[in-house]
Amino acid sequence: EAGVVQSPRYKIIEKKQPVAFWCNPISGHNTLYWYRQNLGQGPELLIRYENEEAVDDSQLPKDRFSAERLKGVDSTLKIQPAELGDSAVYLCASSTRTGGGRYGYTFGSGTRLTVV
Amino acid sequence: DQQVKQNSPSLSVQEGRISILNCDYTNSMFDYFLWYKKYPAEGPTFLISISSIKDKNEDGRFTVFLNKSAKHLSLHIVPSQPGDSAVYFCAARVGGGADGLTFGKGTHLIIQP
């Protein structure tokens, strides 16, 4: 079974440009998360979806970040315009409704964003 | 304000010995804890978890201990193998279901031959 798929793996953009990341979760996982991991830090939650509904976006910087999960499957995270401080790894994860153990909280390989 | 703390940025252990990674938390509402392993250029991979109703969970070479009164958990790896060299993240969750995780900063474990 395929895991959580993210693309692109790497992205380099100039500041003030827009950028988008794509995520395909594990089939059957209703919950989808976007995390951001800064260098030397642990992942930090940006937004959580239950199906197509964003149920926790309290940590998403809404002035420049947006996300969507149409049809409750794939998701896109967008930054517009990007700033130097947005350089980080953006991780997507998906989970079963119970979110437990080995079958929950599966992460993708991430997208490493560099803003120059 | 960090709610999950891993105070050792790195740990070096000889192959075959026990590795002990520590994690402290401040939020008493956390009731589910997980350990993830991360190799460079890959996403975190689930290792082992423990519910707050237990004080120990074991899976092969990996054992997690939870001390709720001290708000402390630890991951024991016995025996340590070269492939265990990675960054280990402690994570915690409030409530049941699929709430988001709060992560520590990670500990880089280095297994020396």
mmCIF file of N, CA and C in Angstrom, chain B residues 73-109:
data_model
loop_
_atom_site.group_PDB
_atom_site.id
_atom_site.type_symbol
_atom_site.label_atom_id
_atom_site.label_comp_id
_atom_site.label_asym_id
_atom_site.label_seq_id
_atom_site.Cartn_x
_atom_site.Cartn_y
_atom_site.Cartn_z
ATOM 1 N N LEU B 73 8.645 10.595 30.095
ATOM 2 C CA LEU B 73 8.667 9.295 29.451
ATOM 3 C C LEU B 73 10.048 9.053 28.861
ATOM 4 N N SER B 74 10.346 7.785 28.669
ATOM 5 C CA SER B 74 11.648 7.431 28.125
ATOM 6 C C SER B 74 11.483 6.293 27.129
ATOM 7 N N LEU B 75 12.386 6.272 26.187
ATOM 8 C CA LEU B 75 12.446 5.205 25.183
ATOM 9 C C LEU B 75 13.741 4.445 25.379
ATOM 10 N N HIS B 76 13.623 3.121 25.559
ATOM 11 C CA HIS B 76 14.781 2.279 25.711
ATOM 12 C C HIS B 76 14.945 1.414 24.469
ATOM 13 N N ILE B 77 16.150 1.372 23.951
ATOM 14 C CA ILE B 77 16.452 0.530 22.796
ATOM 15 C C ILE B 77 17.547 -0.444 23.225
ATOM 16 N N VAL B 78 17.201 -1.743 23.195
ATOM 17 C CA VAL B 78 18.159 -2.769 23.633
ATOM 18 C C VAL B 78 18.078 -3.997 22.710
ATOM 19 N N PRO B 79 19.186 -4.453 22.138
ATOM 20 C CA PRO B 79 20.458 -3.756 22.080
ATOM 21 C C PRO B 79 20.460 -2.730 20.957
ATOM 22 N N SER B 80 21.275 -1.729 21.065
ATOM 23 C CA SER B 80 21.352 -0.696 20.028
ATOM 24 C C SER B 80 22.103 -1.238 18.811
ATOM 25 N N GLN B 81 21.597 -0.868 17.646
ATOM 26 C CA GLN B 81 22.190 -1.327 16.391
ATOM 27 C C GLN B 81 22.554 -0.117 15.524
ATOM 28 N N PRO B 82 23.489 -0.276 14.591
ATOM 29 C CA PRO B 82 23.894 0.858 13.745
ATOM 30 C C PRO B 82 22.720 1.523 13.021
ATOM 31 N N GLY B 83 21.748 0.724 12.596
ATOM 32 C CA GLY B 83 20.580 1.265 11.899
ATOM 33 C C GLY B 83 19.681 2.112 12.768
ATOM 34 N N ASP B 84 19.941 2.102 14.080
ATOM 35 C CA ASP B 84 19.150 2.930 14.988
ATOM 36 C C ASP B 84 19.615 4.386 14.980
ATOM 37 N N SER B 85 20.738 4.649 14.357
ATOM 38 C CA SER B 85 21.238 6.027 14.284
ATOM 39 C C SER B 85 20.242 6.876 13.489
ATOM 40 N N ALA B 86 19.663 7.863 14.144
ATOM 41 C CA ALA B 86 18.609 8.693 13.548
ATOM 42 C C ALA B 86 18.247 9.776 14.557
ATOM 43 N N VAL B 87 17.325 10.635 14.174
ATOM 44 C CA VAL B 87 16.763 11.603 15.125
ATOM 45 C C VAL B 87 15.454 11.033 15.651
ATOM 46 N N TYR B 88 15.296 11.054 16.958
ATOM 47 C CA TYR B 88 14.107 10.511 17.603
ATOM 48 C C TYR B 88 13.284 11.654 18.173
ATOM 49 N N PHE B 89 11.994 11.666 17.817
ATOM 50 C CA PHE B 89 11.081 12.682 18.304
ATOM 51 C C PHE B 89 10.069 12.061 19.254
ATOM 52 N N CYS B 90 9.856 12.749 20.347
ATOM 53 C CA CYS B 90 8.792 12.434 21.267
ATOM 54 C C CYS B 90 7.599 13.316 20.898
ATOM 55 N N ALA B 91 6.390 12.764 20.917
ATOM 56 C CA ALA B 91 5.202 13.538 20.573
ATOM 57 C C ALA B 91 4.077 13.187 21.542
ATOM 58 N N ALA B 92 3.154 14.122 21.710
ATOM 59 C CA ALA B 92 2.046 13.911 22.646
ATOM 60 C C ALA B 92 0.758 14.486 22.078
ATOM 61 N N ARG B 93 -0.342 13.962 22.585
ATOM 62 C CA ARG B 93 -1.661 14.368 22.101
ATOM 63 C C ARG B 93 -2.611 14.544 23.278
ATOM 64 N N VAL B 94 -3.485 15.535 23.148
ATOM 65 C CA VAL B 94 -4.552 15.749 24.133
ATOM 66 C C VAL B 94 -5.815 15.099 23.626
ATOM 67 N N GLY B 95 -6.457 14.333 24.441
ATOM 68 C CA GLY B 95 -7.762 13.794 24.078
ATOM 69 C C GLY B 95 -7.688 12.603 23.151
ATOM 70 N N GLY B 96 -8.843 12.042 22.918
ATOM 71 C CA GLY B 96 -8.910 10.879 22.051
ATOM 72 C C GLY B 96 -9.023 11.278 20.598
ATOM 73 N N GLY B 97 -9.122 10.296 19.751
ATOM 74 C CA GLY B 97 -9.305 10.589 18.351
ATOM 75 C C GLY B 97 -8.032 10.988 17.655
ATOM 76 N N ALA B 98 -8.146 11.806 16.639
ATOM 77 C CA ALA B 98 -7.022 12.104 15.749
ATOM 78 C C ALA B 98 -6.573 13.543 15.881
ATOM 79 N N ASP B 99 -6.504 14.067 17.075
ATOM 80 C CA ASP B 99 -6.001 15.423 17.280
ATOM 81 C C ASP B 99 -4.557 15.539 16.815
ATOM 82 N N GLY B 100 -4.131 16.760 16.530
ATOM 83 C CA GLY B 100 -2.756 16.992 16.125
ATOM 84 C C GLY B 100 -1.778 16.676 17.239
ATOM 85 N N LEU B 101 -0.540 16.402 16.869
ATOM 86 C CA LEU B 101 0.512 16.055 17.824
ATOM 87 C C LEU B 101 1.380 17.266 18.143
ATOM 88 N N THR B 102 1.859 17.290 19.395
ATOM 89 C CA THR B 102 2.851 18.267 19.818
ATOM 90 C C THR B 102 4.175 17.542 19.953
ATOM 91 N N PHE B 103 5.181 18.032 19.252
ATOM 92 C CA PHE B 103 6.477 17.359 19.192
ATOM 93 C C PHE B 103 7.520 18.059 20.041
ATOM 94 N N GLY B 104 8.501 17.260 20.499
ATOM 95 C CA GLY B 104 9.720 17.813 21.060
ATOM 96 C C GLY B 104 10.686 18.165 19.929
ATOM 97 N N LYS B 105 11.856 18.682 20.302
ATOM 98 C CA LYS B 105 12.823 19.109 19.292
ATOM 99 C C LYS B 105 13.636 17.965 18.722
ATOM 100 N N GLY B 106 13.582 16.824 19.364
ATOM 101 C CA GLY B 106 14.293 15.672 18.854
ATOM 102 C C GLY B 106 15.639 15.445 19.522
ATOM 103 N N THR B 107 16.065 14.182 19.513
ATOM 104 C CA THR B 107 17.395 13.788 20.000
ATOM 105 C C THR B 107 18.076 13.002 18.899
ATOM 106 N N HIS B 108 19.275 13.431 18.541
ATOM 107 C CA HIS B 108 20.028 12.724 17.507
ATOM 108 C C HIS B 108 20.815 11.593 18.164
ATOM 109 N N LEU B 109 20.413 10.372 17.892
ATOM 110 C CA LEU B 109 21.078 9.188 18.442
ATOM 111 C C LEU B 109 22.135 8.697 17.463
#
